[in-house]
Coordinates of C-alpha atoms in Angstrom, one line a residue:
R1 CA 81.9 89.8 121.8
T2 CA 85.6 89.4 121.4
F3 CA 87.9 91.1 118.9
E4 CA 88.6 87.7 117.3
E5 CA 84.9 87.1 116.7
M6 CA 84.6 90.5 115.1
V7 CA 87.5 90.3 112.7
E8 CA 86.8 86.7 111.7
R9 CA 83.2 87.6 110.8
Y10 CA 84.4 90.7 108.9
V11 CA 86.9 88.6 106.9
A12 CA 84.4 85.9 106.2
E13 CA 81.7 88.4 105.0
R14 CA 83.7 91.1 103.3
V15 CA 87.1 89.6 102.3
V16 CA 86.7 85.9 101.5
G17 CA 85.6 85.5 97.9
A18 CA 86.4 89.1 96.9
S19 CA 90.0 88.2 95.9
R20 CA 92.5 85.6 96.8
H21 CA 95.2 88.1 97.3
G22 CA 93.0 90.2 99.6
E23 CA 92.2 87.2 101.7
R24 CA 95.9 86.2 102.1
R25 CA 96.8 89.8 103.0
A26 CA 94.0 90.0 105.6
R27 CA 95.2 86.7 107.1
G28 CA 98.7 88.1 107.3
V29 CA 97.5 91.1 109.1
L30 CA 95.5 89.0 111.6
A31 CA 98.6 87.0 112.4
H32 CA 99.9 90.2 114.1
L33 CA 96.6 91.5 115.5
L34 CA 95.1 88.3 117.0
P35 CA 97.9 87.4 119.5
V36 CA 97.5 90.9 121.0
F37 CA 93.7 91.6 120.8
G38 CA 92.1 88.3 120.0
K39 CA 90.7 87.3 123.4
K40 CA 89.8 90.9 124.5
T41 CA 86.2 92.0 124.4
L42 CA 85.5 94.9 122.1
V43 CA 85.2 97.4 125.0
Q44 CA 88.7 96.3 126.2
V45 CA 90.2 97.3 122.9
T46 CA 90.9 100.9 123.8
P47 CA 92.9 103.7 122.1
K48 CA 95.6 103.2 124.8
E49 CA 95.9 99.5 123.9
I50 CA 96.1 100.3 120.2
A51 CA 98.7 103.0 120.6
A52 CA 100.8 100.6 122.7
Y53 CA 100.5 97.9 119.9
K54 CA 101.5 100.5 117.3
W55 CA 104.6 101.4 119.3
K56 CA 105.6 97.8 119.7
R57 CA 105.2 97.2 115.9
Q58 CA 107.4 100.3 115.3
Q59 CA 110.1 99.0 117.7
A60 CA 109.9 95.6 115.9
G61 CA 110.8 97.4 112.6
A62 CA 107.4 97.2 110.9
A63 CA 107.2 99.7 108.0
P64 CA 104.7 102.6 108.4
A65 CA 102.6 101.3 105.5
T66 CA 102.4 97.9 107.2
I67 CA 101.1 99.4 110.4
V68 CA 98.6 101.5 108.5
K69 CA 97.2 98.4 106.8
E70 CA 96.9 96.6 110.2
L71 CA 95.1 99.6 111.8
A72 CA 93.0 100.1 108.7
L73 CA 91.6 96.5 108.9
M74 CA 90.8 97.1 112.6
K75 CA 89.1 100.4 111.8
T76 CA 86.9 99.0 109.0
A77 CA 85.9 95.9 111.0
F78 CA 84.9 98.1 113.9
N79 CA 82.8 100.4 111.6
V80 CA 80.9 97.4 110.2
A81 CA 80.4 96.0 113.8
I82 CA 78.9 99.4 114.8
R83 CA 76.8 100.2 111.8
E84 CA 75.5 96.8 110.7
W85 CA 75.9 94.3 113.5
E86 CA 75.3 96.7 116.5
W87 CA 78.0 94.9 118.5
C88 CA 79.5 98.1 119.9
R89 CA 79.0 101.9 119.8
D90 CA 82.5 103.2 119.6
N91 CA 85.4 102.8 117.2
P92 CA 88.7 103.1 119.2
V93 CA 90.9 103.2 116.2
C94 CA 89.4 106.6 115.2
R95 CA 91.1 108.1 118.2
V96 CA 94.6 106.8 117.3
S97 CA 96.8 108.7 114.9
M98 CA 97.8 106.8 111.8
E99 CA 101.4 106.4 110.7
K100 CA 102.4 108.6 107.7
E101 CA 103.1 106.4 104.7
Q102 CA 106.1 107.2 102.5
N103 CA 104.5 107.2 99.1
S104 CA 107.2 109.3 97.4
R105 CA 109.1 106.3 96.0
D106 CA 109.9 107.0 92.4
R107 CA 111.9 104.0 91.1
W108 CA 111.3 102.5 87.7
L109 CA 112.9 100.0 85.4
T110 CA 115.2 101.2 82.7
E111 CA 115.1 99.5 79.3
Q112 CA 118.6 98.0 80.0
E113 CA 117.5 96.7 83.4
E114 CA 114.3 95.3 81.9
A115 CA 116.4 93.3 79.3
R116 CA 118.6 91.9 82.0
L117 CA 115.7 91.0 84.2
L118 CA 113.8 89.2 81.5
M119 CA 116.9 87.3 80.5
A120 CA 117.5 86.2 84.2
A121 CA 113.8 85.3 84.9
A122 CA 112.2 81.9 84.6
S123 CA 109.7 81.7 81.8
W124 CA 106.6 82.1 84.0
L125 CA 108.1 85.1 85.7
R126 CA 109.1 86.6 82.4
E127 CA 105.5 86.6 81.3
V128 CA 104.3 88.2 84.5
V129 CA 107.0 90.9 84.3
T130 CA 106.2 91.7 80.7
F131 CA 102.5 91.9 81.4
A132 CA 103.0 94.2 84.5
V133 CA 105.3 96.6 82.6
N134 CA 102.9 96.9 79.7
T135 CA 99.6 97.1 81.7
G136 CA 100.5 98.8 85.0
M137 CA 98.2 96.4 86.8
R138 CA 98.8 95.7 90.5
R139 CA 100.3 92.4 91.7
G140 CA 97.0 91.2 93.2
E141 CA 95.1 92.1 90.0
I142 CA 97.6 90.1 87.9
L143 CA 97.6 87.0 90.0
S144 CA 93.8 86.9 90.2
L145 CA 93.2 87.6 86.5
T146 CA 91.2 84.8 84.9
W147 CA 90.6 84.0 81.2
A148 CA 87.0 85.3 81.7
G149 CA 88.6 88.8 81.9
V150 CA 90.5 88.5 78.6
D151 CA 88.8 89.8 75.5
F152 CA 90.9 89.1 72.4
T153 CA 88.3 90.8 70.1
R154 CA 88.4 94.1 72.0
R155 CA 92.0 93.7 72.9
T156 CA 91.3 94.3 76.6
V157 CA 91.7 92.7 80.0
T158 CA 89.2 93.3 82.8
V159 CA 89.8 93.5 86.5
F160 CA 86.5 92.5 88.0
K161 CA 87.3 93.8 91.4
S162 CA 90.2 96.2 91.8
K163 CA 91.8 97.5 95.0
N164 CA 89.2 100.2 95.0
G165 CA 86.4 97.7 94.7
E166 CA 85.6 98.7 91.2
R167 CA 85.6 97.0 87.8
R168 CA 88.3 98.3 85.4
T169 CA 88.9 97.4 81.8
I170 CA 92.3 98.0 80.4
P171 CA 93.3 98.1 76.7
V172 CA 96.4 96.0 75.9
N173 CA 99.2 96.6 73.4
Q174 CA 100.6 94.2 70.9
P175 CA 103.3 92.5 73.1
V176 CA 100.6 91.7 75.7
L177 CA 98.2 90.5 73.1
E178 CA 100.8 88.1 71.7
L179 CA 101.7 86.9 75.1
L180 CA 98.1 86.2 76.1
S181 CA 97.4 84.5 72.7
H182 CA 100.4 82.2 73.1
K183 CA 99.3 81.3 76.7
Y184 CA 95.7 80.7 75.6
E185 CA 96.8 78.2 73.0
Q186 CA 98.4 76.1 75.8
F187 CA 95.1 76.0 77.7
R188 CA 92.6 75.8 74.8
G189 CA 90.1 73.0 75.2
L190 CA 90.6 72.6 78.9
R191 CA 87.4 72.3 80.9
G192 CA 86.5 75.3 83.0
I193 CA 89.2 77.5 81.3
E194 CA 87.2 80.7 81.8
Q195 CA 87.6 80.4 85.6
A196 CA 91.3 79.4 85.4
V197 CA 93.9 82.0 86.3
V198 CA 96.0 83.3 83.4
F199 CA 99.4 83.2 85.2
C200 CA 100.5 80.1 87.0
S201 CA 103.9 78.4 87.8
E202 CA 105.8 76.1 85.4
A203 CA 104.3 73.2 87.3
G204 CA 100.8 74.5 86.6
T205 CA 100.1 75.5 90.2
E206 CA 98.5 78.8 91.1
L207 CA 100.8 81.6 92.0
D208 CA 100.6 83.5 95.2
G209 CA 102.4 86.6 96.5
S210 CA 105.2 84.7 98.3
N211 CA 106.0 82.5 95.3
L212 CA 106.2 85.6 93.1
R213 CA 108.3 87.5 95.6
R214 CA 110.9 84.7 95.8
G215 CA 111.1 84.3 92.1
F216 CA 111.3 88.0 91.5
T217 CA 114.0 88.5 94.2
A218 CA 116.1 85.7 92.7
A219 CA 115.8 87.2 89.2
L220 CA 116.8 90.6 90.4
K221 CA 119.9 89.2 92.1
A222 CA 120.9 87.3 89.0
A223 CA 120.4 90.4 86.8
Q224 CA 122.3 92.5 89.3
I225 CA 119.5 95.0 89.8
E226 CA 119.2 96.7 93.2
D227 CA 116.4 98.6 95.0
L228 CA 113.5 97.4 92.9
H229 CA 110.2 96.2 94.1
F230 CA 107.5 94.4 92.1
H231 CA 105.2 97.4 92.5
D232 CA 107.9 99.5 90.8
L233 CA 106.8 97.8 87.5
R234 CA 103.6 99.7 87.9
H235 CA 105.6 102.9 88.3
T236 CA 107.6 101.9 85.2
F237 CA 104.4 101.7 83.2
A238 CA 103.2 105.1 84.4
T239 CA 106.6 106.8 84.0
R240 CA 107.1 105.6 80.4
L241 CA 103.6 106.8 79.4
V242 CA 104.2 110.2 80.9
Q243 CA 107.7 110.5 79.4
A244 CA 106.1 109.7 76.0
G245 CA 103.7 112.7 76.5
V246 CA 100.6 110.8 77.4
D247 CA 98.0 113.0 79.1
L248 CA 97.9 112.5 82.9
Y249 CA 94.2 112.0 82.9
K250 CA 94.6 109.0 80.6
V251 CA 97.4 107.7 82.9
Q252 CA 95.1 108.1 85.9
R253 CA 92.4 106.1 84.1
L254 CA 94.8 103.3 83.1
L255 CA 96.2 103.0 86.6
G256 CA 92.7 103.0 88.2
H257 CA 93.6 105.9 90.5
K258 CA 90.5 107.5 92.0
S259 CA 92.2 110.8 92.7
P260 CA 94.3 112.8 90.1
S261 CA 96.7 113.7 93.0
M262 CA 97.9 110.1 93.1
T263 CA 98.9 110.3 89.4
Q264 CA 100.4 113.8 89.8
R265 CA 103.6 112.3 91.2
Y266 CA 104.6 111.4 87.6
A267 CA 104.1 114.9 86.2
H268 CA 107.8 115.9 86.7
H269 CA 108.9 113.2 84.3
Y270 CA 107.8 115.1 81.2
P271 CA 107.9 118.9 81.7
E272 CA 108.0 119.3 77.9
S273 CA 104.3 118.3 77.9
L274 CA 103.6 121.8 79.5
R275 CA 105.4 123.6 76.6
D276 CA 102.4 123.8 74.4
G277 CA 100.6 125.7 77.1
V278 CA 103.1 128.6 77.2
E279 CA 103.4 128.5 73.4
I280 CA 99.8 129.7 73.2
L281 CA 101.0 133.0 74.6
D282 CA 103.6 133.2 71.8
R283 CA 100.9 132.6 69.2
G284 CA 98.7 135.3 70.8
K285 CA 101.7 137.7 70.9
T286 CA 102.5 137.1 67.2
F287 CA 98.9 137.8 66.2
S288 CA 98.9 141.0 68.3
T289 CA 102.2 142.1 66.7
N290 CA 101.0 141.5 63.2
L291 CA 97.8 143.4 63.9
A292 CA 99.8 146.3 65.3
Q293 CA 102.0 146.5 62.2
R294 CA 99.1 146.7 59.8
P295 CA 98.6 150.1 58.2
F296 CA 95.7 152.0 59.7
A297 CA 92.7 152.2 57.4
P298 CA 90.0 154.5 58.7
T299 CA 86.4 153.5 58.3
V300 CA 84.4 155.8 56.0
A301 CA 80.8 156.2 56.7
M302 CA 78.5 155.9 53.6

């Protein structure tokens, strides 16, 4: 069996149909992997070959996170081939060290920048940005959101399959509810509306990551905003919640983080939220002081 056969079957069985964004991302990864490993048999894909590929990608300027995604797809495909298809017995990716991702980025949109960005953005992009800032949803989740996932009665939107492979329901605030209501009026009565995506271009075509990236980059330039990625809108949502004193557990649930450590990066934004913890000591000290100042009244046995 060749590497190409393995990854093509993996994508067909596990990725296609799960999410349009996930399929596009997988195809983008394979565009780098297949020219190097495609025609090799699975036993020819060795840790030495993978390490050499990793080094070449580093020299080409690929970001650590990009290399991690490429090796992660290889690793998962090999695991499936071993456990379910019995095509091979060894996963060579497990013996190659992964690049360390830089996840410490902490950039968010200020209110002044948000106003400039919305003014510079096209109408379709303005809707996407407003939605992202107020829900904290990932780009892929936003682009794949259909009207079947919008519940006006409960005031929620549902991601049927998130990045973690889980279903997640998110409450929406009034600005998002008004935005969705306005958009729904434009589509009301259309056949098959439940399966239609919520966000599309002005021409009515489905958005993809590249279209969104181009429009977002152009709007940032027009608004004179630097060093901002679309994913930073998700950081903006979390940062604003924490700065408003929202409990980190609630932020974790809203973001769909599996681990609280992923949400912990936002804790430094609101140190005042810890003040009520130390003030408990003050209350306890006051009670002890008052108790000590009371006149002693001996107990008399009857």
